[in-house]
PDB file of C-alpha atoms in Angstrom:
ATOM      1  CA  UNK F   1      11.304   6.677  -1.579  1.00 77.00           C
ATOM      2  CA  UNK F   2       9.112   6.712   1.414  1.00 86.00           C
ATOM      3  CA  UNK F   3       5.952   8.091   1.218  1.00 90.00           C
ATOM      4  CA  UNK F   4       5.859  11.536   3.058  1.00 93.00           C
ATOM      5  CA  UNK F   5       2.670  11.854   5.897  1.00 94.00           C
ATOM      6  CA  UNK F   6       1.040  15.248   6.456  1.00 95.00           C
ATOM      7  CA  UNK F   7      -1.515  16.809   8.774  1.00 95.00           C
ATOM      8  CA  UNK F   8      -3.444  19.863   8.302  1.00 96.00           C
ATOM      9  CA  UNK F   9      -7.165  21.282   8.605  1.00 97.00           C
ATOM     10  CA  UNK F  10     -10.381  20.422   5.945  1.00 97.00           C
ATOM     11  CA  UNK F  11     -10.941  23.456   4.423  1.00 97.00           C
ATOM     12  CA  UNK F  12     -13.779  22.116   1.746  1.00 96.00           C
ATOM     13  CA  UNK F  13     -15.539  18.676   1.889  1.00 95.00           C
ATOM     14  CA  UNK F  14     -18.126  19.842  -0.708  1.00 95.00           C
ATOM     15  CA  UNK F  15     -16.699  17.296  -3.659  1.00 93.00           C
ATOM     16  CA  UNK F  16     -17.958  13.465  -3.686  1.00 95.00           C
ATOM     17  CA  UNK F  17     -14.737  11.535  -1.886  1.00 95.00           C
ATOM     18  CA  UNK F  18     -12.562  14.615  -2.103  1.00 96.00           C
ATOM     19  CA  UNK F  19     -11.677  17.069   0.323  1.00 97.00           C
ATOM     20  CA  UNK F  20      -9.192  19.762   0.338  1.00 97.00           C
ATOM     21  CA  UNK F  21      -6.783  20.231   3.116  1.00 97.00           C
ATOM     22  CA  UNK F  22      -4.230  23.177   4.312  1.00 98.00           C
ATOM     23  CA  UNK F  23      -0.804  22.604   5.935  1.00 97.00           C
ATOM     24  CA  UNK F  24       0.835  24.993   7.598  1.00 97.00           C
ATOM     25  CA  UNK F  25       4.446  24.958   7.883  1.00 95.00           C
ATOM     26  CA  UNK F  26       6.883  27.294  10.275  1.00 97.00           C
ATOM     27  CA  UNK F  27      10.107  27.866   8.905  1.00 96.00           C
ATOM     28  CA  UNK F  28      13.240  30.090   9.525  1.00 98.00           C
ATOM     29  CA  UNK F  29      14.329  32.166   7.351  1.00 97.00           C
ATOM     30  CA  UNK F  30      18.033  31.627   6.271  1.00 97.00           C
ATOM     31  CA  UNK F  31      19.432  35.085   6.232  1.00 97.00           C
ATOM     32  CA  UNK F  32      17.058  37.199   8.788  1.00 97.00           C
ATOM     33  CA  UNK F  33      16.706  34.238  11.619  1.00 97.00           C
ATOM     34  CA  UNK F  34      12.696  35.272  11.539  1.00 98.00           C
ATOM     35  CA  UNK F  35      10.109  32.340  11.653  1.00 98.00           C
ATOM     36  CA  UNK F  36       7.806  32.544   8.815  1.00 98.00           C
ATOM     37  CA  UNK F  37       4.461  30.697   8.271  1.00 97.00           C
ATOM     38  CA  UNK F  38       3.532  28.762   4.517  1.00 97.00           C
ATOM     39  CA  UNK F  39       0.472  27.650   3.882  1.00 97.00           C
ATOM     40  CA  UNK F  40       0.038  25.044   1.257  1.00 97.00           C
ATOM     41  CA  UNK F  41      -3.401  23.364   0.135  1.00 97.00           C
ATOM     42  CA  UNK F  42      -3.612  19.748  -1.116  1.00 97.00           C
ATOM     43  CA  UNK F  43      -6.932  17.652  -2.780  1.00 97.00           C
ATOM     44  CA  UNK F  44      -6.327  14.450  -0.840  1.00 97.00           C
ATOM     45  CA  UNK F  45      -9.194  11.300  -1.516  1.00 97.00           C
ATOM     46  CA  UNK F  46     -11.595  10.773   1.422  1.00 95.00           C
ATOM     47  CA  UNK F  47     -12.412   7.174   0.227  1.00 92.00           C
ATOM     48  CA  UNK F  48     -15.782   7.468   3.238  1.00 91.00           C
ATOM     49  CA  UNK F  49     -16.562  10.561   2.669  1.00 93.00           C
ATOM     50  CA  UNK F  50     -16.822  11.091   6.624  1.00 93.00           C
ATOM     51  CA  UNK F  51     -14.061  14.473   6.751  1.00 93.00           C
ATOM     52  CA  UNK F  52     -15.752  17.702   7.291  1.00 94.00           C
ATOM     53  CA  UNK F  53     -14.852  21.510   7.191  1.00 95.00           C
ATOM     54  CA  UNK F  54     -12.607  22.445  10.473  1.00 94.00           C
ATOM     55  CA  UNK F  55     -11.923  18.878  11.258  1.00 95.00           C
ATOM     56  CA  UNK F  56      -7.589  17.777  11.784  1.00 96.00           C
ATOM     57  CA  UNK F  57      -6.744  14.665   9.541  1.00 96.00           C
ATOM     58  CA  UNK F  58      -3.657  13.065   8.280  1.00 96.00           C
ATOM     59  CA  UNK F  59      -2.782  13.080   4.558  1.00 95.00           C
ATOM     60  CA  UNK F  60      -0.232  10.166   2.830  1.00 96.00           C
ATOM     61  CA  UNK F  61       1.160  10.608  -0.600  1.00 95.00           C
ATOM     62  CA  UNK F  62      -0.093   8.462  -3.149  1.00 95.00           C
ATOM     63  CA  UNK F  63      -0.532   7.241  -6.956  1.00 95.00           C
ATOM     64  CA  UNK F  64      -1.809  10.538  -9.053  1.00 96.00           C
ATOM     65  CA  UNK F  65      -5.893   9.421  -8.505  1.00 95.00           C
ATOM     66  CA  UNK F  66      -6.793  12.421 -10.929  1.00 95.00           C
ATOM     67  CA  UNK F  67      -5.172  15.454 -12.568  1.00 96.00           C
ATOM     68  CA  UNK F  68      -5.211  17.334  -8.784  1.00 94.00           C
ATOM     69  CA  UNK F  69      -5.266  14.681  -6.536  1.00 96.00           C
ATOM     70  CA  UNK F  70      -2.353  12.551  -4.723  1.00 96.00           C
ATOM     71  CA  UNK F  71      -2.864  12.808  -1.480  1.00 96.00           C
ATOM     72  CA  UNK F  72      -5.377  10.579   0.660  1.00 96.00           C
ATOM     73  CA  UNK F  73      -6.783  10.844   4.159  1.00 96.00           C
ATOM     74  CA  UNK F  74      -5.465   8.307   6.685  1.00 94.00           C
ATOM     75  CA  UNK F  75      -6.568   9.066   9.807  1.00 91.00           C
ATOM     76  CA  UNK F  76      -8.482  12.278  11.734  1.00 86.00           C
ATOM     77  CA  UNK F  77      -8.285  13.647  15.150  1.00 82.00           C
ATOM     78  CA  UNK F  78      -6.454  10.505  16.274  1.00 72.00           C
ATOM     79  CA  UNK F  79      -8.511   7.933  14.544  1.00 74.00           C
ATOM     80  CA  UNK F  80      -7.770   5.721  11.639  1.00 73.00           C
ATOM     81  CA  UNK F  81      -9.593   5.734   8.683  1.00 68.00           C
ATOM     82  CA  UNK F  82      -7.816   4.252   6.038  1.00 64.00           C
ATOM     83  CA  UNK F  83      -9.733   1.021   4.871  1.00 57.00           C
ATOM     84  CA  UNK F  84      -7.489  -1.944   3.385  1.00 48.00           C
ATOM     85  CA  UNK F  85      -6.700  -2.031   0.397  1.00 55.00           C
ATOM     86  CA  UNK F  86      -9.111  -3.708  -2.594  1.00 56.00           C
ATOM     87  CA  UNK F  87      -6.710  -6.916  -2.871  1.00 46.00           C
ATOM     88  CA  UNK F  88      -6.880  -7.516   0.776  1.00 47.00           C
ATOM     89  CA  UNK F  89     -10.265  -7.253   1.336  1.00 50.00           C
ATOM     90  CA  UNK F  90     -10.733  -9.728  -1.146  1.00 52.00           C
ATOM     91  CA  UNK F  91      -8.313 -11.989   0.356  1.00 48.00           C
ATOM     92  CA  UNK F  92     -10.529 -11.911   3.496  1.00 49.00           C
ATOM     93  CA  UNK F  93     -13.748 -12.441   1.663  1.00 57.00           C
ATOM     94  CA  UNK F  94     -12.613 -15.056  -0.304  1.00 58.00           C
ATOM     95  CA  UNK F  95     -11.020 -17.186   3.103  1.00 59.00           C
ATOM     96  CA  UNK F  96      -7.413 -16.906   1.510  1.00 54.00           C
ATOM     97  CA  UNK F  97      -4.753 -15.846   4.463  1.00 53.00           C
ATOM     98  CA  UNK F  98      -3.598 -11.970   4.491  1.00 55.00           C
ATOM     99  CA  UNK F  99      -0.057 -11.295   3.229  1.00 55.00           C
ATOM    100  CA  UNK F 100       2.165 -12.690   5.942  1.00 56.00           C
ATOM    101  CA  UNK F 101       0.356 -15.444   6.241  1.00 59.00           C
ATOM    102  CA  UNK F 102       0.532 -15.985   2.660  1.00 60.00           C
ATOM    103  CA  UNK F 103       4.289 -15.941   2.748  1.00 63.00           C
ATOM    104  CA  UNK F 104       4.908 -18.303   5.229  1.00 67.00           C
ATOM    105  CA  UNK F 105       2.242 -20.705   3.920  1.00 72.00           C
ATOM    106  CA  UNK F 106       4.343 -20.257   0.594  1.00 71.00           C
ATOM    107  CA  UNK F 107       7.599 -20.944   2.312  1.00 71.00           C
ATOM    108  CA  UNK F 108       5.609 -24.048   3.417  1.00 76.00           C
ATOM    109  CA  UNK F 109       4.584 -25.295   0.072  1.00 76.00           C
ATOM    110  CA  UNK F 110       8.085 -25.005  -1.433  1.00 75.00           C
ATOM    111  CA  UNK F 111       9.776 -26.985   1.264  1.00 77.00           C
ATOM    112  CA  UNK F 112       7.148 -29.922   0.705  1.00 78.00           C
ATOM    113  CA  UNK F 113       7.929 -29.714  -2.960  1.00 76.00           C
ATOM    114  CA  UNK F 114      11.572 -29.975  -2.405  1.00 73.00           C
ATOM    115  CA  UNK F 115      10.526 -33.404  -0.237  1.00 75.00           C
ATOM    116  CA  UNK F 116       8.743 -34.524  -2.956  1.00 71.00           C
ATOM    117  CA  UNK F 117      11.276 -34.136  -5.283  1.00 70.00           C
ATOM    118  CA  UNK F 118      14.440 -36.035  -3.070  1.00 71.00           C
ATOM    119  CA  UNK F 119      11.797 -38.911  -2.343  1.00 70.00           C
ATOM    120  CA  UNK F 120      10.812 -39.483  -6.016  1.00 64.00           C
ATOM    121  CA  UNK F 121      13.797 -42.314  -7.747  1.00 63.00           C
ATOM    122  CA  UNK F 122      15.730 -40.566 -10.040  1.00 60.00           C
ATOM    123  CA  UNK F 123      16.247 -42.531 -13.624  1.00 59.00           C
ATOM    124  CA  UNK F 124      19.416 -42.790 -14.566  1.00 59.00           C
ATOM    125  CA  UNK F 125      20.286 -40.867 -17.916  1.00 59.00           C
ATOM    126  CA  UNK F 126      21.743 -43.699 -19.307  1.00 61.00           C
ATOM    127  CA  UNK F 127      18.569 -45.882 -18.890  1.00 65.00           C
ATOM    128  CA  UNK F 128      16.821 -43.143 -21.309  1.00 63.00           C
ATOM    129  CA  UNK F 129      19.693 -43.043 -24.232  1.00 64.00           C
ATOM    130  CA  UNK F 130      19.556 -47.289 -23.859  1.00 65.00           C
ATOM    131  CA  UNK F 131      15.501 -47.257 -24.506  1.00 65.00           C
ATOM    132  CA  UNK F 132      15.767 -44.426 -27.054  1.00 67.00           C
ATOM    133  CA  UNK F 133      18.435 -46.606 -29.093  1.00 65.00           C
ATOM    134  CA  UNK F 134      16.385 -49.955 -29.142  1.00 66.00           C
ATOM    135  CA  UNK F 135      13.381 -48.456 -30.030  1.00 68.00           C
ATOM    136  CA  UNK F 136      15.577 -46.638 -33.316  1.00 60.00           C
TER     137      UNK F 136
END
């Protein structure tokens, strides 16, 4: 299931890497044709802690991170602020290539095994039972 992207307005940034954000939504109304406005409010994770009150940012759905919050901030007034994620960065610290990199450099290292393999002689079963029965 894809992950479902909101944007909305900071209504509180007074919690430590939390802020809470309102979406509105316009809908019509099935019998009476009339547009109608909801208003929903979501705790979404501010990782930087750089959102403030009034500001427009965009929320992504996410693992529960506490007992109110699955939502975090990706991006405000047209800027990206999501940070890569903890295995990645470590990837890049440590010198080790970033996923797609690390795929083909794994497609890589199975074709050179498969070399290996068809260059190495291949003993005969035969030999084996032979050497097993004179050493009985």
């Amino acid at each position: 299931m894809p992950r479902r992207i909101l944007e909305g307005n900071v209504v509180s940034a007074k919690n430590n890497k939390t802020v809470t954000v309102i979406v509105e939504r316009r809908y019509m109304h099935p019998v009476y044709k009339k547009y109608l406005k909801s208003t929903q409010k979501f705790t979404a994770h501010d990782e930087a802690n750089t959102c403030k009150e009034g500001e427009r940012v965009q929320i992504i759905e996410c693992r529960p991170l506490s007992r109110t919050k699955r939502w975090a901030v990706i991006g405000k007034d047209g800027q990206a602020l999501l940070p890569p994620r903890n295995s990645e960065k470590r990837k890049l610290k440590s010198g080790q290539a970033p996923a797609a990199e690390k795929a083909e450099s794994k497609k890589a290292r199975k074709d050179e095994a498969k070399t290996k393999k068809e260059a190495a002689p291949k003993k005969a079963v035969s030999e084996k039972k032979s050497k097993a029965k004179k050493d009985a």
